Short mmCIF file of C-alpha atoms in Angstrom, two decimals:
data_model
loop_
_atom_site.label_atom_id
_atom_site.label_comp_id
_atom_site.label_asym_id
_atom_site.label_seq_id
_atom_site.Cartn_x
_atom_site.Cartn_y
_atom_site.Cartn_z
CA MET A 22 229.85 138.68 117.25
CA CYS A 23 230.81 136.25 114.21
CA ARG A 24 232.59 132.70 114.56
CA TRP A 25 235.29 131.36 112.68
CA PHE A 26 237.71 128.14 112.04
CA ALA A 27 240.52 127.97 109.52
CA TYR A 28 242.38 124.46 108.38
CA VAL A 29 245.73 124.67 106.55
CA SER A 30 247.79 122.09 105.59
CA GLU A 31 250.66 120.72 102.84
CA THR A 32 250.05 117.33 103.04
CA GLU A 33 247.60 116.65 105.80
CA GLU A 34 243.50 116.40 103.95
CA CYS A 35 240.59 116.42 106.71
CA LEU A 36 237.21 115.66 106.15
CA LEU A 37 234.61 118.61 106.99
CA GLU A 38 232.26 116.61 108.84
CA ASP A 39 235.33 115.45 111.03
CA VAL A 40 236.23 118.80 112.49
CA LEU A 41 232.78 121.56 111.71
CA ILE A 42 230.57 118.87 112.57
CA THR A 43 231.02 115.73 114.61
CA PRO A 44 232.74 117.65 117.78
CA THR A 45 230.15 118.49 120.86
CA HIS A 46 232.07 122.02 119.97
CA SER A 47 231.79 121.83 116.77
CA LEU A 48 231.74 126.11 115.10
CA SER A 49 228.62 124.58 113.57
CA LYS A 50 227.44 124.04 117.08
CA GLN A 51 228.61 127.14 118.46
CA VAL A 52 225.42 129.28 116.62
CA HIS A 53 224.53 129.60 120.34
CA GLU A 54 227.48 127.29 122.75
CA HIS A 55 230.59 128.67 123.55
CA TYR A 56 233.32 127.84 124.76
CA LEU A 57 235.84 130.50 126.01
CA PRO A 58 239.02 128.94 128.52
CA LYS A 59 242.63 130.75 129.09
CA LEU A 60 241.10 134.48 128.25
CA LEU A 61 241.29 135.81 131.89
CA SER A 62 244.96 138.29 131.56
CA HIS A 63 245.37 138.72 135.28
CA ASP A 64 248.34 141.48 134.18
CA PRO A 65 248.26 144.34 136.71
CA ASN A 66 248.45 146.47 134.25
CA GLU A 67 245.62 144.74 131.91
CA MET A 68 243.39 142.73 133.77
CA THR A 69 240.68 141.12 131.95
CA THR A 70 236.91 141.70 133.23
CA GLU A 71 234.28 138.67 132.81
CA HIS A 72 232.33 142.02 130.70
CA GLU A 73 235.41 142.16 128.11
CA ILE A 74 235.00 138.43 127.53
CA THR A 75 231.15 138.54 127.22
CA ALA A 76 230.60 141.68 125.51
CA ARG A 77 232.10 140.13 122.05
CA ASN A 78 232.07 136.75 122.23
CA ARG A 79 228.41 135.22 123.83
CA LEU A 80 226.13 136.28 120.94
CA PHE A 81 223.73 133.98 118.70
CA ASN A 82 225.08 133.71 114.90
CA VAL A 83 222.28 132.37 113.52
CA ASP A 84 222.41 134.98 110.61
CA GLY A 85 223.78 132.54 108.47
CA PHE A 86 226.95 130.79 107.41
CA GLY A 87 229.85 130.24 105.08
CA LEU A 88 232.51 127.69 103.63
CA ALA A 89 235.67 127.68 101.78
CA TRP A 90 237.58 124.59 100.68
CA TYR A 91 240.25 124.09 98.51
CA THR A 92 240.28 122.08 96.01
CA PRO A 93 243.03 120.74 93.01
CA ALA A 94 240.20 120.44 90.56
CA ARG A 95 240.94 123.17 88.36
CA THR A 96 244.19 122.72 87.67
CA GLU A 97 243.21 119.64 85.65
CA PHE A 98 241.23 121.71 83.31
CA SER A 99 243.89 124.94 82.81
CA SER A 100 247.01 125.73 83.09
CA SER A 101 246.41 127.81 86.79
CA GLU A 102 248.80 126.01 89.91
CA GLY A 103 247.25 125.17 93.05
CA ASP A 104 244.57 124.29 94.60
CA ARG A 105 241.44 127.41 94.45
CA PRO A 106 238.60 127.34 96.68
CA ALA A 107 234.79 126.34 96.49
CA LEU A 108 232.69 128.60 98.00
CA TYR A 109 229.30 127.63 99.59
CA LYS A 110 227.47 130.53 101.12
CA ASN A 111 223.61 130.03 103.49
CA ALA A 112 221.65 132.58 105.21
CA GLN A 113 221.01 130.17 107.39
CA PRO A 114 223.29 128.24 110.74
CA PRO A 115 224.22 125.07 109.20
CA LEU A 116 223.08 122.67 110.88
CA HIS A 117 219.75 122.93 109.35
CA ASP A 118 221.27 123.03 105.86
CA THR A 119 220.69 119.73 104.50
CA ASN A 120 223.40 120.71 101.72
CA PHE A 121 226.23 122.09 103.55
CA ARG A 122 226.14 118.26 106.00
CA SER A 123 226.21 116.37 102.64
CA ILE A 124 229.34 118.25 101.81
CA CYS A 125 230.80 117.91 105.17
CA ALA A 126 230.18 114.08 105.45
CA ASN A 127 231.87 114.33 101.35
CA THR A 128 234.60 116.72 101.65
CA ALA A 129 238.12 116.03 102.54
CA THR A 130 240.41 119.25 101.45
CA LYS A 131 244.19 120.44 102.67
CA ALA A 132 243.00 123.78 103.98
CA CYS A 133 239.09 125.37 104.57
CA PHE A 134 237.86 128.15 105.90
CA ALA A 135 234.45 128.59 107.52
CA HIS A 136 232.68 131.03 109.69
CA ILE A 137 229.19 131.40 111.07
CA ARG A 138 227.78 134.79 111.12
CA ALA A 139 226.40 137.16 113.32
CA ALA A 140 224.80 139.93 111.51
CA THR A 141 225.81 143.07 112.78
CA ALA A 142 223.46 146.67 110.80
CA THR A 143 224.47 145.24 107.32
CA ALA A 144 221.59 142.73 105.65
CA ILE A 145 221.24 138.81 106.45
CA THR A 146 221.13 137.43 103.11
CA ALA A 147 223.91 135.06 101.59
CA VAL A 148 226.46 137.25 99.89
CA ASN A 149 226.77 139.12 103.50
CA ASN A 150 228.27 135.30 105.20
CA HIS A 151 232.33 135.58 104.69
CA PRO A 152 234.54 133.99 103.19
CA PHE A 153 234.96 136.27 100.47
CA VAL A 154 236.73 135.26 97.70
CA PHE A 155 239.90 136.74 94.93
CA GLY A 156 240.85 134.49 93.10
CA ARG A 157 243.16 132.32 94.91
CA HIS A 158 242.95 134.23 98.46
CA THR A 159 240.46 134.20 100.69
CA PHE A 160 239.35 136.20 103.24
CA MET A 161 237.14 136.39 106.60
CA HIS A 162 236.85 138.23 109.87
CA ASN A 163 234.84 138.28 113.12
CA GLY A 164 234.56 141.49 114.71
CA VAL A 165 233.42 145.44 113.22
CA VAL A 166 235.22 148.37 111.10
CA ALA A 167 233.41 150.78 113.69
CA ASN A 168 231.70 153.88 112.07
CA PHE A 169 231.47 152.00 108.90
CA VAL A 170 228.78 154.47 107.54
CA THR A 171 230.59 156.97 107.52
CA ILE A 172 233.83 156.84 105.93
CA ALA A 173 232.15 153.76 103.30
CA ARG A 174 232.64 156.36 100.42
CA ASP A 175 236.00 157.13 101.32
CA MET A 176 237.85 153.62 101.93
CA CYS A 177 235.53 152.25 98.40
CA GLN A 178 237.92 155.61 96.56
CA LEU A 179 241.31 152.88 97.87
CA ILE A 180 239.72 150.12 96.80
CA ASP A 181 241.59 149.10 92.82
CA GLU A 182 238.75 148.53 90.55
CA ASP A 183 238.52 144.44 89.81
CA ALA A 184 239.31 144.46 94.26
CA TYR A 185 235.36 146.23 94.70
CA ALA A 186 233.69 145.31 91.07
CA ASN A 187 234.17 141.81 93.17
CA ILE A 188 232.21 143.25 96.76
CA SER A 189 228.93 141.59 95.59
CA GLY A 190 227.52 142.58 99.08
CA SER A 191 227.53 145.19 102.08
CA THR A 192 229.02 144.47 104.96
CA ASP A 193 232.46 146.15 106.11
CA SER A 194 234.50 142.64 105.95
CA GLU A 195 233.93 142.17 102.38
CA HIS A 196 235.20 146.10 101.71
CA PHE A 197 238.21 145.50 104.17
CA ALA A 198 239.18 142.32 102.06
CA ALA A 199 238.87 144.31 99.14
CA LEU A 200 241.12 146.87 100.58
CA TYR A 201 242.95 143.65 101.93
CA ILE A 202 243.84 142.30 98.79
CA THR A 203 244.38 145.56 97.58
CA TYR A 204 247.15 146.39 99.49
CA LEU A 205 248.33 143.13 99.16
CA THR A 206 248.65 142.74 95.20
CA ASN A 207 249.78 146.30 94.72
CA SER A 208 246.27 147.28 92.61
CA LYS A 209 247.15 145.40 89.88
CA GLY A 210 243.73 143.89 89.41
CA LYS A 211 242.09 140.92 89.56
CA ALA A 212 245.19 138.77 86.96
CA SER A 213 247.70 138.97 90.05
CA TRP A 214 244.83 137.20 93.25
CA GLU A 215 246.02 134.29 91.14
CA LYS A 216 249.94 134.52 92.18
CA GLN A 217 251.37 133.54 95.83
CA TYR A 218 252.65 136.53 98.26
CA SER A 219 254.74 135.96 101.20
CA VAL A 220 253.17 135.77 104.27
CA SER A 221 255.19 139.03 105.10
CA GLU A 222 253.79 140.47 102.34
CA MET A 223 250.48 138.90 103.36
CA ARG A 224 250.78 140.29 107.74
CA ASP A 225 251.88 144.02 105.60
CA ALA A 226 249.05 144.43 103.53
CA LEU A 227 246.66 143.19 106.66
CA ARG A 228 248.13 146.20 109.12
CA LYS A 229 248.73 148.51 106.05
CA ALA A 230 244.80 147.83 105.94
CA MET A 231 243.95 148.57 109.57
CA GLY A 232 245.89 151.63 109.69
CA ALA A 233 243.80 153.19 106.13
CA VAL A 234 240.58 152.40 108.04
CA ILE A 235 241.85 154.01 111.32
CA LYS A 236 243.06 156.94 109.42
CA LEU A 237 239.82 157.03 107.19
CA GLN A 238 238.48 157.29 110.87
CA ARG A 239 240.53 159.85 112.44
CA GLU A 240 239.92 162.30 109.34
CA LYS A 241 236.33 161.38 109.87
CA LEU A 242 235.97 161.62 113.79
CA GLY A 243 239.03 162.60 115.49
CA ASP A 244 238.62 162.01 118.82
CA LYS A 245 235.15 160.52 118.72
CA ILE A 246 236.29 157.35 116.64
CA GLN A 247 235.41 153.72 118.09
CA ALA A 248 237.68 150.86 118.52
CA ASN A 249 237.25 148.98 115.82
CA SER A 250 237.68 144.37 116.33
CA LEU A 251 239.99 143.40 113.34
CA ASN A 252 240.31 139.37 113.96
CA VAL A 253 241.62 138.94 110.47
CA CYS A 254 241.85 136.06 108.73
CA ALA A 255 243.67 135.15 104.86
CA THR A 256 245.25 131.97 103.09
CA ASP A 257 246.35 131.12 99.13
CA GLY A 258 245.68 127.65 100.78
CA SER A 259 248.93 127.22 101.69
CA GLN A 260 249.77 129.87 103.50
CA LEU A 261 248.35 132.04 106.59
CA VAL A 262 247.58 134.89 108.12
CA ALA A 263 245.63 135.86 111.09
CA PHE A 264 245.04 138.74 113.00
CA ARG A 265 243.39 139.41 116.31
CA CYS A 266 243.37 143.16 117.31
CA ARG A 267 241.33 145.95 118.85
CA ASN A 268 242.73 149.04 118.49
CA HIS A 269 242.09 150.00 122.31
CA ALA A 270 244.22 150.27 125.16
CA VAL A 271 241.99 147.97 127.74
CA GLU A 272 239.24 146.55 125.56
CA GLN A 273 239.98 143.08 124.39
CA PRO A 274 239.44 141.88 120.29
CA PRO A 275 237.06 138.74 120.49
CA SER A 276 238.10 135.26 121.74
CA LEU A 277 241.02 133.25 119.43
CA TYR A 278 243.15 130.84 119.59
CA TYR A 279 245.20 128.36 117.30
CA SER A 280 246.86 124.71 117.45
CA THR A 281 248.88 122.28 115.49
CA THR A 282 247.78 119.04 116.74
CA ALA A 283 244.00 119.07 117.68
CA GLY A 284 243.92 118.35 113.76
CA VAL A 285 244.83 114.72 114.98
CA THR A 286 242.06 114.27 117.70
CA MET A 287 239.34 114.95 115.02
CA ASN A 288 240.65 113.27 112.44
CA ARG A 289 238.84 109.69 112.75
CA LYS A 290 241.51 107.93 110.81
CA TYR A 291 244.30 108.63 114.14
CA PRO A 292 242.94 107.58 117.82
CA ASP A 293 241.39 109.13 120.05
CA HIS A 294 237.85 112.52 119.28
CA PRO A 295 237.23 115.61 119.98
CA ASP A 296 235.55 115.05 122.90
CA GLY A 297 237.51 111.99 124.55
CA LYS A 298 235.36 109.33 122.76
CA GLU A 299 236.00 105.70 121.73
CA ASN A 300 237.23 106.46 118.44
CA LEU A 301 236.55 102.52 116.35
CA HIS A 302 237.58 104.19 112.94
CA ALA A 303 241.73 104.01 113.95
CA HIS A 304 243.53 103.06 112.05
CA LYS A 305 247.26 105.27 111.84
CA LYS A 306 249.12 106.52 114.22
CA PRO A 307 249.47 109.77 115.55
CA GLU A 308 252.76 110.21 114.25
CA GLU A 309 251.67 109.30 110.37
CA HIS A 310 249.69 113.15 110.69
CA GLY A 311 250.68 115.62 108.75
CA THR A 312 252.29 119.22 110.31
CA HIS A 313 248.70 121.33 110.06
CA ILE A 314 247.22 124.63 111.50
CA ILE A 315 243.80 125.23 112.53
CA VAL A 316 243.44 128.52 113.90
CA ALA A 317 239.33 129.48 115.22
CA SER A 318 237.51 131.55 117.55
CA GLU A 319 236.98 128.78 119.68
CA PRO A 320 238.02 125.55 120.41
CA SER A 321 236.38 122.23 119.74
CA THR A 322 238.24 119.97 121.01
CA TYR A 323 238.54 118.76 124.75
CA LYS A 324 242.20 119.04 125.26
CA VAL A 325 242.64 121.95 126.62
CA LYS A 326 246.10 122.11 126.74
CA GLU A 327 246.28 121.85 122.50
CA TRP A 328 245.37 124.93 122.36
CA THR A 329 247.10 128.46 122.94
CA VAL A 330 245.08 131.58 122.89
CA ILE A 331 246.53 134.73 120.50
CA GLU A 332 246.77 137.40 122.11
CA LYS A 333 245.57 141.18 122.04
CA ASN A 334 247.33 142.70 119.11
CA HIS A 335 249.52 140.03 117.32
CA CYS A 336 249.84 138.28 114.61
CA LEU A 337 249.86 134.86 113.37
CA MET A 338 251.45 133.17 110.11
CA ILE A 339 252.19 130.32 108.75
CA GLY A 340 254.40 129.64 105.75
CA THR A 341 254.88 127.12 103.16
CA ASP A 342 256.45 124.66 105.56
CA GLY A 343 254.05 124.51 107.77
CA SER A 344 256.11 126.80 110.56
CA VAL A 345 254.46 129.09 112.74
CA GLN A 346 255.27 131.76 113.88
CA VAL A 347 253.61 134.73 116.74
CA GLU A 348 254.75 138.71 116.73
CA LYS A 349 253.03 140.85 118.27
CA VAL A 350 250.82 143.99 115.53
CA ASP A 351 252.73 147.53 116.16
CA TYR A 352 250.87 150.00 115.55
CA PRO A 353 250.98 153.95 116.80
CA LYS A 354 249.72 154.97 120.20
CA GLU A 355 247.01 158.22 118.24
CA TRP A 356 245.24 154.74 116.44
CA ASN A 357 243.85 153.80 119.97
CA ALA A 358 240.78 154.65 120.05
CA ILE A 359 239.65 157.03 123.09
CA VAL A 360 235.58 156.23 123.74
CA LYS A 361 234.33 153.52 125.25
CA THR A 362 232.65 151.06 123.46
CA VAL A 363 228.91 149.44 125.09
CA GLY A 364 228.84 146.15 122.43
CA PHE A 365 231.21 145.42 119.54
#
């Protein structure tokens, strides 16, 4: 599977270099290194095996990367309100790219999505890399839409015309993103992508897209469907919704964590360091740091206590005020796949 990292704050910028490159276990180094604390479940009704942890997490993510960061630049030159995402993608690992290093060293933002890719069945090319942008909305995914080739044509029929035209690549993830934006905007087209919607509307659109995919899979394959891994995340630059879902009774989705304090540890303006080293740049007190949220496939600081696992089939929602809500994603039992999956 892939790996991803999201940061959102209403008031506190992060330097991209601090969060994506500096930590020993930053996203840019998760190409081949993994850190997965707290994933073992000892619930007698749902024991987690070592295979369940490794099957959808310990892969080489060498098939490119993408980065979206929100900037206010357009507000000075147009009538749009609020930050909008700038996007950079490449089909090689991030630390091999000097442009990525330069962007990160010189860019601060209050919201960013970053993603490294392990390709499944589609071409290794920049357009297939996440994140995917629709106006002010950004989306990324770690996992797989099962049997995508079988349902792709029918899935496209559910996507509105503008969202379909915005698809540049061939991945299941980008098609799922287009379906999400279709439901979020009620098929109102490109102009509606510039609007802001509530976190509950974002959550409902993700769940509706998930249900639509499973319905198509059932229609095409009956009981032979395989489970989907849907670790998905969407933002408008100030709000964020993330799902960690797999529609199977016992199989686990890929790892996903969140933190409301790790941003202080990674920000060089404040004491501490993501690796516990001495920080000579610090000149502000920790309590001065703004409210923020980080959602990531793996922790990127040495403090395990800073990170909380998002449980299987749960949703994390962050509002404009920085409030954090975690709730279960309820769905009918008939959505569950019966087939035992090998690998993804």
